[in-house]
mmCIF file with all atom_site columns, C-alpha atoms in Angstrom:
data_model
loop_
_atom_site.group_PDB
_atom_site.id
_atom_site.type_symbol
_atom_site.label_atom_id
_atom_site.label_alt_id
_atom_site.label_comp_id
_atom_site.label_asym_id
_atom_site.label_entity_id
_atom_site.label_seq_id
_atom_site.pdbx_PDB_ins_code
_atom_site.Cartn_x
_atom_site.Cartn_y
_atom_site.Cartn_z
_atom_site.occupancy
_atom_site.B_iso_or_equiv
_atom_site.pdbx_formal_charge
_atom_site.auth_seq_id
_atom_site.auth_comp_id
_atom_site.auth_asym_id
_atom_site.auth_atom_id
_atom_site.pdbx_PDB_model_num
ATOM 1   C CA . UNK A 1 1   ? -124.781 69.504 -86.367 1.00 0.00 ? 1   UNK A CA 1
ATOM 2   C CA . UNK A 1 2   ? -125.196 72.274 -83.823 1.00 0.00 ? 2   UNK A CA 1
ATOM 3   C CA . UNK A 1 3   ? -122.943 75.308 -84.146 1.00 0.00 ? 3   UNK A CA 1
ATOM 4   C CA . UNK A 1 4   ? -121.876 77.709 -81.447 1.00 0.00 ? 4   UNK A CA 1
ATOM 5   C CA . UNK A 1 5   ? -120.772 81.313 -81.764 1.00 0.00 ? 5   UNK A CA 1
ATOM 6   C CA . UNK A 1 6   ? -119.089 83.380 -79.066 1.00 0.00 ? 6   UNK A CA 1
ATOM 7   C CA . UNK A 1 7   ? -117.219 86.684 -79.170 1.00 0.00 ? 7   UNK A CA 1
ATOM 8   C CA . UNK A 1 8   ? -113.508 86.087 -79.611 1.00 0.00 ? 8   UNK A CA 1
ATOM 9   C CA . UNK A 1 9   ? -112.498 88.504 -76.869 1.00 0.00 ? 9   UNK A CA 1
ATOM 10  C CA . UNK A 1 10  ? -113.852 90.985 -74.332 1.00 0.00 ? 10  UNK A CA 1
ATOM 11  C CA . UNK A 1 11  ? -112.296 93.548 -72.025 1.00 0.00 ? 11  UNK A CA 1
ATOM 12  C CA . UNK A 1 12  ? -113.670 94.870 -68.759 1.00 0.00 ? 12  UNK A CA 1
ATOM 13  C CA . UNK A 1 13  ? -112.568 96.444 -65.477 1.00 0.00 ? 13  UNK A CA 1
ATOM 14  C CA . UNK A 1 14  ? -112.437 95.163 -61.949 1.00 0.00 ? 14  UNK A CA 1
ATOM 15  C CA . UNK A 1 15  ? -115.760 95.426 -60.144 1.00 0.00 ? 15  UNK A CA 1
ATOM 16  C CA . UNK A 1 16  ? -117.841 95.467 -63.320 1.00 0.00 ? 16  UNK A CA 1
ATOM 17  C CA . UNK A 1 17  ? -120.424 92.913 -64.387 1.00 0.00 ? 17  UNK A CA 1
ATOM 18  C CA . UNK A 1 18  ? -119.479 90.968 -67.517 1.00 0.00 ? 18  UNK A CA 1
ATOM 19  C CA . UNK A 1 19  ? -121.945 89.227 -69.803 1.00 0.00 ? 19  UNK A CA 1
ATOM 20  C CA . UNK A 1 20  ? -120.776 86.732 -72.429 1.00 0.00 ? 20  UNK A CA 1
ATOM 21  C CA . UNK A 1 21  ? -123.313 85.398 -74.907 1.00 0.00 ? 21  UNK A CA 1
ATOM 22  C CA . UNK A 1 22  ? -123.095 82.173 -76.869 1.00 0.00 ? 22  UNK A CA 1
ATOM 23  C CA . UNK A 1 23  ? -125.400 81.489 -79.798 1.00 0.00 ? 23  UNK A CA 1
ATOM 24  C CA . UNK A 1 24  ? -126.197 77.841 -80.431 1.00 0.00 ? 24  UNK A CA 1
ATOM 25  C CA . UNK A 1 25  ? -128.712 76.361 -82.851 1.00 0.00 ? 25  UNK A CA 1
ATOM 26  C CA . UNK A 1 26  ? -129.988 72.779 -83.229 1.00 0.00 ? 26  UNK A CA 1
ATOM 27  C CA . UNK A 1 27  ? -128.861 71.710 -79.782 1.00 0.00 ? 27  UNK A CA 1
ATOM 28  C CA . UNK A 1 28  ? -130.151 68.530 -78.143 1.00 0.00 ? 28  UNK A CA 1
ATOM 29  C CA . UNK A 1 29  ? -133.528 69.207 -76.567 1.00 0.00 ? 29  UNK A CA 1
ATOM 30  C CA . UNK A 1 30  ? -132.802 67.317 -73.367 1.00 0.00 ? 30  UNK A CA 1
ATOM 31  C CA . UNK A 1 31  ? -129.271 68.479 -72.648 1.00 0.00 ? 31  UNK A CA 1
ATOM 32  C CA . UNK A 1 32  ? -127.921 71.124 -70.350 1.00 0.00 ? 32  UNK A CA 1
ATOM 33  C CA . UNK A 1 33  ? -126.038 74.182 -71.576 1.00 0.00 ? 33  UNK A CA 1
ATOM 34  C CA . UNK A 1 34  ? -122.770 74.426 -69.706 1.00 0.00 ? 34  UNK A CA 1
ATOM 35  C CA . UNK A 1 35  ? -120.050 77.038 -69.310 1.00 0.00 ? 35  UNK A CA 1
ATOM 36  C CA . UNK A 1 36  ? -116.406 76.421 -68.473 1.00 0.00 ? 36  UNK A CA 1
ATOM 37  C CA . UNK A 1 37  ? -113.440 78.604 -67.583 1.00 0.00 ? 37  UNK A CA 1
ATOM 38  C CA . UNK A 1 38  ? -109.910 77.807 -68.665 1.00 0.00 ? 38  UNK A CA 1
ATOM 39  C CA . UNK A 1 39  ? -106.612 79.282 -67.536 1.00 0.00 ? 39  UNK A CA 1
ATOM 40  C CA . UNK A 1 40  ? -103.393 78.759 -69.520 1.00 0.00 ? 40  UNK A CA 1
ATOM 41  C CA . UNK A 1 41  ? -101.860 75.298 -69.123 1.00 0.00 ? 41  UNK A CA 1
ATOM 42  C CA . UNK A 1 42  ? -104.881 73.989 -67.202 1.00 0.00 ? 42  UNK A CA 1
ATOM 43  C CA . UNK A 1 43  ? -107.927 71.927 -68.092 1.00 0.00 ? 43  UNK A CA 1
ATOM 44  C CA . UNK A 1 44  ? -111.313 73.662 -68.257 1.00 0.00 ? 44  UNK A CA 1
ATOM 45  C CA . UNK A 1 45  ? -113.155 74.224 -64.988 1.00 0.00 ? 45  UNK A CA 1
ATOM 46  C CA . UNK A 1 46  ? -116.935 74.069 -64.603 1.00 0.00 ? 46  UNK A CA 1
ATOM 47  C CA . UNK A 1 47  ? -118.679 77.369 -63.921 1.00 0.00 ? 47  UNK A CA 1
ATOM 48  C CA . UNK A 1 48  ? -122.405 76.826 -64.277 1.00 0.00 ? 48  UNK A CA 1
ATOM 49  C CA . UNK A 1 49  ? -124.998 74.728 -66.068 1.00 0.00 ? 49  UNK A CA 1
ATOM 50  C CA . UNK A 1 50  ? -128.641 75.221 -66.940 1.00 0.00 ? 50  UNK A CA 1
ATOM 51  C CA . UNK A 1 51  ? -131.513 73.911 -69.013 1.00 0.00 ? 51  UNK A CA 1
ATOM 52  C CA . UNK A 1 52  ? -133.710 76.985 -69.337 1.00 0.00 ? 52  UNK A CA 1
ATOM 53  C CA . UNK A 1 53  ? -134.583 80.330 -67.693 1.00 0.00 ? 53  UNK A CA 1
ATOM 54  C CA . UNK A 1 54  ? -132.086 81.499 -65.090 1.00 0.00 ? 54  UNK A CA 1
ATOM 55  C CA . UNK A 1 55  ? -129.636 79.661 -62.913 1.00 0.00 ? 55  UNK A CA 1
ATOM 56  C CA . UNK A 1 56  ? -127.431 81.254 -60.280 1.00 0.00 ? 56  UNK A CA 1
ATOM 57  C CA . UNK A 1 57  ? -124.614 79.871 -58.180 1.00 0.00 ? 57  UNK A CA 1
ATOM 58  C CA . UNK A 1 58  ? -121.954 81.424 -55.987 1.00 0.00 ? 58  UNK A CA 1
ATOM 59  C CA . UNK A 1 59  ? -119.817 82.595 -58.909 1.00 0.00 ? 59  UNK A CA 1
ATOM 60  C CA . UNK A 1 60  ? -122.105 83.288 -61.876 1.00 0.00 ? 60  UNK A CA 1
ATOM 61  C CA . UNK A 1 61  ? -125.565 83.439 -63.378 1.00 0.00 ? 61  UNK A CA 1
ATOM 62  C CA . UNK A 1 62  ? -126.749 81.822 -66.575 1.00 0.00 ? 62  UNK A CA 1
ATOM 63  C CA . UNK A 1 63  ? -129.649 83.141 -68.621 1.00 0.00 ? 63  UNK A CA 1
ATOM 64  C CA . UNK A 1 64  ? -131.277 80.878 -71.221 1.00 0.00 ? 64  UNK A CA 1
ATOM 65  C CA . UNK A 1 65  ? -134.243 82.071 -73.286 1.00 0.00 ? 65  UNK A CA 1
ATOM 66  C CA . UNK A 1 66  ? -137.200 79.806 -73.959 1.00 0.00 ? 66  UNK A CA 1
ATOM 67  C CA . UNK A 1 67  ? -136.007 78.891 -77.465 1.00 0.00 ? 67  UNK A CA 1
ATOM 68  C CA . UNK A 1 68  ? -132.600 77.821 -76.063 1.00 0.00 ? 68  UNK A CA 1
ATOM 69  C CA . UNK A 1 69  ? -130.834 79.256 -79.111 1.00 0.00 ? 69  UNK A CA 1
ATOM 70  C CA . UNK A 1 70  ? -128.485 81.275 -76.960 1.00 0.00 ? 70  UNK A CA 1
ATOM 71  C CA . UNK A 1 71  ? -127.210 81.545 -73.435 1.00 0.00 ? 71  UNK A CA 1
ATOM 72  C CA . UNK A 1 72  ? -125.599 84.370 -71.513 1.00 0.00 ? 72  UNK A CA 1
ATOM 73  C CA . UNK A 1 73  ? -123.034 83.886 -68.790 1.00 0.00 ? 73  UNK A CA 1
ATOM 74  C CA . UNK A 1 74  ? -123.020 86.721 -66.284 1.00 0.00 ? 74  UNK A CA 1
ATOM 75  C CA . UNK A 1 75  ? -120.048 87.288 -64.006 1.00 0.00 ? 75  UNK A CA 1
ATOM 76  C CA . UNK A 1 76  ? -120.803 89.827 -61.256 1.00 0.00 ? 76  UNK A CA 1
ATOM 77  C CA . UNK A 1 77  ? -118.082 92.161 -59.982 1.00 0.00 ? 77  UNK A CA 1
ATOM 78  C CA . UNK A 1 78  ? -115.161 90.638 -61.849 1.00 0.00 ? 78  UNK A CA 1
ATOM 79  C CA . UNK A 1 79  ? -111.614 90.706 -60.524 1.00 0.00 ? 79  UNK A CA 1
ATOM 80  C CA . UNK A 1 80  ? -108.216 90.367 -62.175 1.00 0.00 ? 80  UNK A CA 1
ATOM 81  C CA . UNK A 1 81  ? -108.291 86.632 -61.435 1.00 0.00 ? 81  UNK A CA 1
ATOM 82  C CA . UNK A 1 82  ? -111.281 86.238 -63.762 1.00 0.00 ? 82  UNK A CA 1
ATOM 83  C CA . UNK A 1 83  ? -108.989 86.849 -66.740 1.00 0.00 ? 83  UNK A CA 1
ATOM 84  C CA . UNK A 1 84  ? -109.335 83.570 -68.634 1.00 0.00 ? 84  UNK A CA 1
ATOM 85  C CA . UNK A 1 85  ? -110.971 81.937 -71.643 1.00 0.00 ? 85  UNK A CA 1
ATOM 86  C CA . UNK A 1 86  ? -114.665 81.104 -71.277 1.00 0.00 ? 86  UNK A CA 1
ATOM 87  C CA . UNK A 1 87  ? -116.362 78.350 -73.272 1.00 0.00 ? 87  UNK A CA 1
ATOM 88  C CA . UNK A 1 88  ? -119.982 77.370 -73.798 1.00 0.00 ? 88  UNK A CA 1
ATOM 89  C CA . UNK A 1 89  ? -120.697 73.678 -74.258 1.00 0.00 ? 89  UNK A CA 1
ATOM 90  C CA . UNK A 1 90  ? -123.794 72.124 -75.789 1.00 0.00 ? 90  UNK A CA 1
ATOM 91  C CA . UNK A 1 91  ? -124.830 68.670 -76.922 1.00 0.00 ? 91  UNK A CA 1
ATOM 92  C CA . UNK A 1 92  ? -126.309 67.541 -80.204 1.00 0.00 ? 92  UNK A CA 1
ATOM 93  C CA . UNK A 1 93  ? -127.697 64.358 -81.695 1.00 0.00 ? 93  UNK A CA 1
ATOM 94  C CA . UNK A 1 94  ? -127.000 63.891 -85.404 1.00 0.00 ? 94  UNK A CA 1
ATOM 95  C CA . UNK A 1 95  ? -127.807 60.640 -87.194 1.00 0.00 ? 95  UNK A CA 1
ATOM 96  C CA . UNK A 1 96  ? -128.199 58.927 -83.817 1.00 0.00 ? 96  UNK A CA 1
ATOM 97  C CA . UNK A 1 97  ? -124.699 60.004 -82.795 1.00 0.00 ? 97  UNK A CA 1
ATOM 98  C CA . UNK A 1 98  ? -124.257 62.227 -79.777 1.00 0.00 ? 98  UNK A CA 1
ATOM 99  C CA . UNK A 1 99  ? -121.617 64.941 -79.820 1.00 0.00 ? 99  UNK A CA 1
ATOM 100 C CA . UNK A 1 100 ? -120.467 67.567 -77.365 1.00 0.00 ? 100 UNK A CA 1
ATOM 101 C CA . UNK A 1 101 ? -119.822 70.867 -79.079 1.00 0.00 ? 101 UNK A CA 1
ATOM 102 C CA . UNK A 1 102 ? -117.622 73.539 -77.585 1.00 0.00 ? 102 UNK A CA 1
ATOM 103 C CA . UNK A 1 103 ? -117.646 77.165 -78.528 1.00 0.00 ? 103 UNK A CA 1
ATOM 104 C CA . UNK A 1 104 ? -114.398 78.633 -79.808 1.00 0.00 ? 104 UNK A CA 1
ATOM 105 C CA . UNK A 1 105 ? -113.973 80.466 -76.522 1.00 0.00 ? 105 UNK A CA 1
ATOM 106 C CA . UNK A 1 106 ? -114.100 84.076 -75.375 1.00 0.00 ? 106 UNK A CA 1
ATOM 107 C CA . UNK A 1 107 ? -110.857 85.501 -74.045 1.00 0.00 ? 107 UNK A CA 1
ATOM 108 C CA . UNK A 1 108 ? -111.835 87.801 -71.187 1.00 0.00 ? 108 UNK A CA 1
ATOM 109 C CA . UNK A 1 109 ? -109.278 90.349 -70.013 1.00 0.00 ? 109 UNK A CA 1
ATOM 110 C CA . UNK A 1 110 ? -109.943 92.218 -66.792 1.00 0.00 ? 110 UNK A CA 1
ATOM 111 C CA . UNK A 1 111 ? -108.093 95.461 -66.261 1.00 0.00 ? 111 UNK A CA 1
ATOM 112 C CA . UNK A 1 112 ? -107.403 97.187 -62.938 1.00 0.00 ? 112 UNK A CA 1
ATOM 113 C CA . UNK B 2 1   ? -109.856 62.991 -52.824 1.00 0.00 ? 1   UNK B CA 1
ATOM 114 C CA . UNK B 2 2   ? -107.917 62.343 -56.004 1.00 0.00 ? 2   UNK B CA 1
ATOM 115 C CA . UNK B 2 3   ? -109.017 64.197 -59.076 1.00 0.00 ? 3   UNK B CA 1
ATOM 116 C CA . UNK B 2 4   ? -108.913 62.923 -62.622 1.00 0.00 ? 4   UNK B CA 1
ATOM 117 C CA . UNK B 2 5   ? -105.489 61.558 -63.431 1.00 0.00 ? 5   UNK B CA 1
ATOM 118 C CA . UNK B 2 6   ? -103.942 61.095 -66.846 1.00 0.00 ? 6   UNK B CA 1
ATOM 119 C CA . UNK B 2 7   ? -100.795 59.383 -67.997 1.00 0.00 ? 7   UNK B CA 1
ATOM 120 C CA . UNK B 2 8   ? -98.346  60.084 -69.378 1.00 0.00 ? 8   UNK B CA 1
ATOM 121 C CA . UNK B 2 9   ? -98.091  63.853 -68.935 1.00 0.00 ? 9   UNK B CA 1
ATOM 122 C CA . UNK B 2 10  ? -95.912  64.293 -71.998 1.00 0.00 ? 10  UNK B CA 1
ATOM 123 C CA . UNK B 2 11  ? -95.212  62.070 -74.954 1.00 0.00 ? 11  UNK B CA 1
ATOM 124 C CA . UNK B 2 12  ? -93.099  62.390 -78.078 1.00 0.00 ? 12  UNK B CA 1
ATOM 125 C CA . UNK B 2 13  ? -93.800  60.098 -81.021 1.00 0.00 ? 13  UNK B CA 1
ATOM 126 C CA . UNK B 2 14  ? -92.891  59.976 -84.682 1.00 0.00 ? 14  UNK B CA 1
ATOM 127 C CA . UNK B 2 15  ? -95.256  59.861 -87.626 1.00 0.00 ? 15  UNK B CA 1
ATOM 128 C CA . UNK B 2 16  ? -96.837  56.487 -88.207 1.00 0.00 ? 16  UNK B CA 1
ATOM 129 C CA . UNK B 2 17  ? -96.460  55.301 -84.626 1.00 0.00 ? 17  UNK B CA 1
ATOM 130 C CA . UNK B 2 18  ? -99.245  54.337 -82.265 1.00 0.00 ? 18  UNK B CA 1
ATOM 131 C CA . UNK B 2 19  ? -100.027 55.898 -78.889 1.00 0.00 ? 19  UNK B CA 1
ATOM 132 C CA . UNK B 2 20  ? -102.155 54.935 -75.889 1.00 0.00 ? 20  UNK B CA 1
ATOM 133 C CA . UNK B 2 21  ? -103.282 57.566 -73.409 1.00 0.00 ? 21  UNK B CA 1
ATOM 134 C CA . UNK B 2 22  ? -104.780 56.621 -70.062 1.00 0.00 ? 22  UNK B CA 1
ATOM 135 C CA . UNK B 2 23  ? -107.303 58.263 -67.774 1.00 0.00 ? 23  UNK B CA 1
ATOM 136 C CA . UNK B 2 24  ? -108.539 57.451 -64.292 1.00 0.00 ? 24  UNK B CA 1
ATOM 137 C CA . UNK B 2 25  ? -111.781 59.184 -63.350 1.00 0.00 ? 25  UNK B CA 1
ATOM 138 C CA . UNK B 2 26  ? -112.792 60.501 -59.977 1.00 0.00 ? 26  UNK B CA 1
ATOM 139 C CA . UNK B 2 27  ? -114.022 57.680 -57.778 1.00 0.00 ? 27  UNK B CA 1
ATOM 140 C CA . UNK B 2 28  ? -117.728 57.089 -58.358 1.00 0.00 ? 28  UNK B CA 1
ATOM 141 C CA . UNK B 2 29  ? -117.794 58.803 -61.742 1.00 0.00 ? 29  UNK B CA 1
ATOM 142 C CA . UNK B 2 30  ? -119.171 56.588 -64.470 1.00 0.00 ? 30  UNK B CA 1
ATOM 143 C CA . UNK B 2 31  ? -118.760 58.829 -67.491 1.00 0.00 ? 31  UNK B CA 1
ATOM 144 C CA . UNK B 2 32  ? -115.472 59.653 -69.208 1.00 0.00 ? 32  UNK B CA 1
ATOM 145 C CA . UNK B 2 33  ? -114.966 61.980 -72.150 1.00 0.00 ? 33  UNK B CA 1
ATOM 146 C CA . UNK B 2 34  ? -111.905 62.631 -74.290 1.00 0.00 ? 34  UNK B CA 1
ATOM 147 C CA . UNK B 2 35  ? -111.004 65.908 -75.971 1.00 0.00 ? 35  UNK B CA 1
ATOM 148 C CA . UNK B 2 36  ? -108.254 67.193 -78.229 1.00 0.00 ? 36  UNK B CA 1
ATOM 149 C CA . UNK B 2 37  ? -107.120 70.762 -77.698 1.00 0.00 ? 37  UNK B CA 1
ATOM 150 C CA . UNK B 2 38  ? -104.752 72.439 -80.116 1.00 0.00 ? 38  UNK B CA 1
ATOM 151 C CA . UNK B 2 39  ? -102.914 75.466 -78.762 1.00 0.00 ? 39  UNK B CA 1
ATOM 152 C CA . UNK B 2 40  ? -105.073 78.560 -79.008 1.00 0.00 ? 40  UNK B CA 1
ATOM 153 C CA . UNK B 2 41  ? -108.270 76.659 -79.818 1.00 0.00 ? 41  UNK B CA 1
ATOM 154 C CA . UNK B 2 42  ? -111.162 75.239 -77.880 1.00 0.00 ? 42  UNK B CA 1
ATOM 155 C CA . UNK B 2 43  ? -111.436 71.563 -76.957 1.00 0.00 ? 43  UNK B CA 1
ATOM 156 C CA . UNK B 2 44  ? -112.691 69.230 -79.680 1.00 0.00 ? 44  UNK B CA 1
ATOM 157 C CA . UNK B 2 45  ? -114.853 66.304 -78.599 1.00 0.00 ? 45  UNK B CA 1
ATOM 158 C CA . UNK B 2 46  ? -113.450 62.879 -79.451 1.00 0.00 ? 46  UNK B CA 1
ATOM 159 C CA . UNK B 2 47  ? -115.413 60.294 -77.426 1.00 0.00 ? 47  UNK B CA 1
ATOM 160 C CA . UNK B 2 48  ? -117.759 59.947 -74.494 1.00 0.00 ? 48  UNK B CA 1
ATOM 161 C CA . UNK B 2 49  ? -118.232 56.719 -72.559 1.00 0.00 ? 49  UNK B CA 1
ATOM 162 C CA . UNK B 2 50  ? -120.841 55.966 -69.947 1.00 0.00 ? 50  UNK B CA 1
ATOM 163 C CA . UNK B 2 51  ? -121.078 52.689 -68.069 1.00 0.00 ? 51  UNK B CA 1
ATOM 164 C CA . UNK B 2 52  ? -118.473 51.211 -70.432 1.00 0.00 ? 52  UNK B CA 1
ATOM 165 C CA . UNK B 2 53  ? -120.530 51.942 -73.525 1.00 0.00 ? 53  UNK B CA 1
ATOM 166 C CA . UNK B 2 54  ? -119.670 54.515 -76.178 1.00 0.00 ? 54  UNK B CA 1
ATOM 167 C CA . UNK B 2 55  ? -122.269 57.237 -75.909 1.00 0.00 ? 55  UNK B CA 1
ATOM 168 C CA . UNK B 2 56  ? -120.915 59.671 -78.450 1.00 0.00 ? 56  UNK B CA 1
ATOM 169 C CA . UNK B 2 57  ? -118.195 60.167 -80.995 1.00 0.00 ? 57  UNK B CA 1
ATOM 170 C CA . UNK B 2 58  ? -116.796 63.351 -82.487 1.00 0.00 ? 58  UNK B CA 1
ATOM 171 C CA . UNK B 2 59  ? -115.661 63.946 -86.042 1.00 0.00 ? 59  UNK B CA 1
ATOM 172 C CA . UNK B 2 60  ? -112.321 62.192 -85.793 1.00 0.00 ? 60  UNK B CA 1
ATOM 173 C CA . UNK B 2 61  ? -110.958 59.537 -88.169 1.00 0.00 ? 61  UNK B CA 1
ATOM 174 C CA . UNK B 2 62  ? -111.097 55.848 -87.367 1.00 0.00 ? 62  UNK B CA 1
ATOM 175 C CA . UNK B 2 63  ? -107.460 56.034 -86.319 1.00 0.00 ? 63  UNK B CA 1
ATOM 176 C CA . UNK B 2 64  ? -108.852 57.250 -83.014 1.00 0.00 ? 64  UNK B CA 1
ATOM 177 C CA . UNK B 2 65  ? -110.427 54.656 -80.744 1.00 0.00 ? 65  UNK B CA 1
ATOM 178 C CA . UNK B 2 66  ? -111.190 54.372 -77.063 1.00 0.00 ? 66  UNK B CA 1
ATOM 179 C CA . UNK B 2 67  ? -112.622 52.096 -74.462 1.00 0.00 ? 67  UNK B CA 1
ATOM 180 C CA . UNK B 2 68  ? -113.773 52.192 -70.869 1.00 0.00 ? 68  UNK B CA 1
ATOM 181 C CA . UNK B 2 69  ? -112.914 49.436 -68.438 1.00 0.00 ? 69  UNK B CA 1
ATOM 182 C CA . UNK B 2 70  ? -115.048 47.875 -65.662 1.00 0.00 ? 70  UNK B CA 1
ATOM 183 C CA . UNK B 2 71  ? -113.361 50.152 -63.116 1.00 0.00 ? 71  UNK B CA 1
ATOM 184 C CA . UNK B 2 72  ? -114.427 53.127 -65.323 1.00 0.00 ? 72  UNK B CA 1
ATOM 185 C CA . UNK B 2 73  ? -110.873 54.060 -66.291 1.00 0.00 ? 73  UNK B CA 1
ATOM 186 C CA . UNK B 2 74  ? -110.381 54.695 -69.970 1.00 0.00 ? 74  UNK B CA 1
ATOM 187 C CA . UNK B 2 75  ? -107.830 54.509 -72.772 1.00 0.00 ? 75  UNK B CA 1
ATOM 188 C CA . UNK B 2 76  ? -107.585 56.572 -75.917 1.00 0.00 ? 76  UNK B CA 1
ATOM 189 C CA . UNK B 2 77  ? -105.680 54.979 -78.768 1.00 0.00 ? 77  UNK B CA 1
ATOM 190 C CA . UNK B 2 78  ? -104.404 56.765 -81.842 1.00 0.00 ? 78  UNK B CA 1
ATOM 191 C CA . UNK B 2 79  ? -102.914 54.787 -84.730 1.00 0.00 ? 79  UNK B CA 1
ATOM 192 C CA . UNK B 2 80  ? -100.759 55.932 -87.633 1.00 0.00 ? 80  UNK B CA 1
ATOM 193 C CA . UNK B 2 81  ? -99.907  59.235 -85.995 1.00 0.00 ? 81  UNK B CA 1
ATOM 194 C CA . UNK B 2 82  ? -99.804  62.368 -88.115 1.00 0.00 ? 82  UNK B CA 1
ATOM 195 C CA . UNK B 2 83  ? -98.086  65.661 -87.396 1.00 0.00 ? 83  UNK B CA 1
ATOM 196 C CA . UNK B 2 84  ? -101.530 67.206 -86.982 1.00 0.00 ? 84  UNK B CA 1
ATOM 197 C CA . UNK B 2 85  ? -102.272 64.917 -84.028 1.00 0.00 ? 85  UNK B CA 1
ATOM 198 C CA . UNK B 2 86  ? -99.907  67.002 -81.924 1.00 0.00 ? 86  UNK B CA 1
ATOM 199 C CA . UNK B 2 87  ? -102.089 68.516 -79.219 1.00 0.00 ? 87  UNK B CA 1
ATOM 200 C CA . UNK B 2 88  ? -103.126 68.414 -75.588 1.00 0.00 ? 88  UNK B CA 1
ATOM 201 C CA . UNK B 2 89  ? -105.432 65.473 -74.948 1.00 0.00 ? 89  UNK B CA 1
ATOM 202 C CA . UNK B 2 90  ? -107.828 66.067 -72.109 1.00 0.00 ? 90  UNK B CA 1
ATOM 203 C CA . UNK B 2 91  ? -109.854 63.523 -70.209 1.00 0.00 ? 91  UNK B CA 1
ATOM 204 C CA . UNK B 2 92  ? -112.871 64.517 -68.139 1.00 0.00 ? 92  UNK B CA 1
ATOM 205 C CA . UNK B 2 93  ? -115.111 62.534 -65.834 1.00 0.00 ? 93  UNK B CA 1
ATOM 206 C CA . UNK B 2 94  ? -118.594 63.118 -64.483 1.00 0.00 ? 94  UNK B CA 1
ATOM 207 C CA . UNK B 2 95  ? -121.026 61.241 -62.274 1.00 0.00 ? 95  UNK B CA 1
ATOM 208 C CA . UNK B 2 96  ? -123.305 60.674 -65.212 1.00 0.00 ? 96  UNK B CA 1
ATOM 209 C CA . UNK B 2 97  ? -123.251 62.063 -68.731 1.00 0.00 ? 97  UNK B CA 1
ATOM 210 C CA . UNK B 2 98  ? -124.512 65.601 -69.083 1.00 0.00 ? 98  UNK B CA 1
ATOM 211 C CA . UNK B 2 99  ? -123.444 66.811 -65.669 1.00 0.00 ? 99  UNK B CA 1
ATOM 212 C CA . UNK B 2 100 ? -120.430 68.819 -64.518 1.00 0.00 ? 100 UNK B CA 1
ATOM 213 C CA . UNK B 2 101 ? -117.220 67.455 -65.967 1.00 0.00 ? 101 UNK B CA 1
ATOM 214 C CA . UNK B 2 102 ? -113.970 67.418 -64.032 1.00 0.00 ? 102 UNK B CA 1
ATOM 215 C CA . UNK B 2 103 ? -110.866 67.610 -66.173 1.00 0.00 ? 103 UNK B CA 1
ATOM 216 C CA . UNK B 2 104 ? -107.493 66.002 -65.764 1.00 0.00 ? 104 UNK B CA 1
ATOM 217 C CA . UNK B 2 105 ? -104.225 67.850 -66.418 1.00 0.00 ? 105 UNK B CA 1
ATOM 218 C CA . UNK B 2 106 ? -103.983 66.441 -69.921 1.00 0.00 ? 106 UNK B CA 1
ATOM 219 C CA . UNK B 2 107 ? -101.375 64.589 -71.936 1.00 0.00 ? 107 UNK B CA 1
ATOM 220 C CA . UNK B 2 108 ? -99.234  66.715 -74.214 1.00 0.00 ? 108 UNK B CA 1
ATOM 221 C CA . UNK B 2 109 ? -98.573  64.699 -77.377 1.00 0.00 ? 109 UNK B CA 1
ATOM 222 C CA . UNK B 2 110 ? -95.919  65.831 -79.827 1.00 0.00 ? 110 UNK B CA 1
ATOM 223 C CA . UNK B 2 111 ? -95.632  64.043 -83.158 1.00 0.00 ? 111 UNK B CA 1
ATOM 224 C CA . UNK B 2 112 ? -92.382  64.585 -85.039 1.00 0.00 ? 112 UNK B CA 1
#
């Protein structure tokens, strides 16, 4: 079964760019790699999703190398409101069973 | 437009009892997934349904079961509750499997 590894926590300052990397092996070849943000007492919220290379939307960029064994979420010019837990999510097929596998989460703290 | 709704919001049960949690997806969404989230940890995948068929199952005991109805709403059932089943149970819906998931507020289950 695929495994994911993310840093437990990261600190940064307002206005900086933050990059969070998730390592994931044995992921499903046809599935997207997805990142979510979660604030306390709320459900996760979708940030961005990609299959390979680079994807950019209005809030983030996602970099995925050709081997798809990792992905890096990039948050440009963070603000205090970006303080949250960030999760990577990948899919895997094992013994014909499909599973969605979440990373353990990276607690990002933004300082003024 | 209504988001994903879950009921009940809170539930207290005793060991050995049975519980049914309900989820209504966003209108038009055909995929529903269930997750268990213990405080301080990432979500753990329980089930995914698409077009009323089970598409994936996480590493949970057979005490956990689910189903999706013709209107795409879903139920998660847990039998013979254990203290360790105490957690936030999240439901998420998406247009089709693999795409952006929208999460409900969750059901907080406490097993005494």
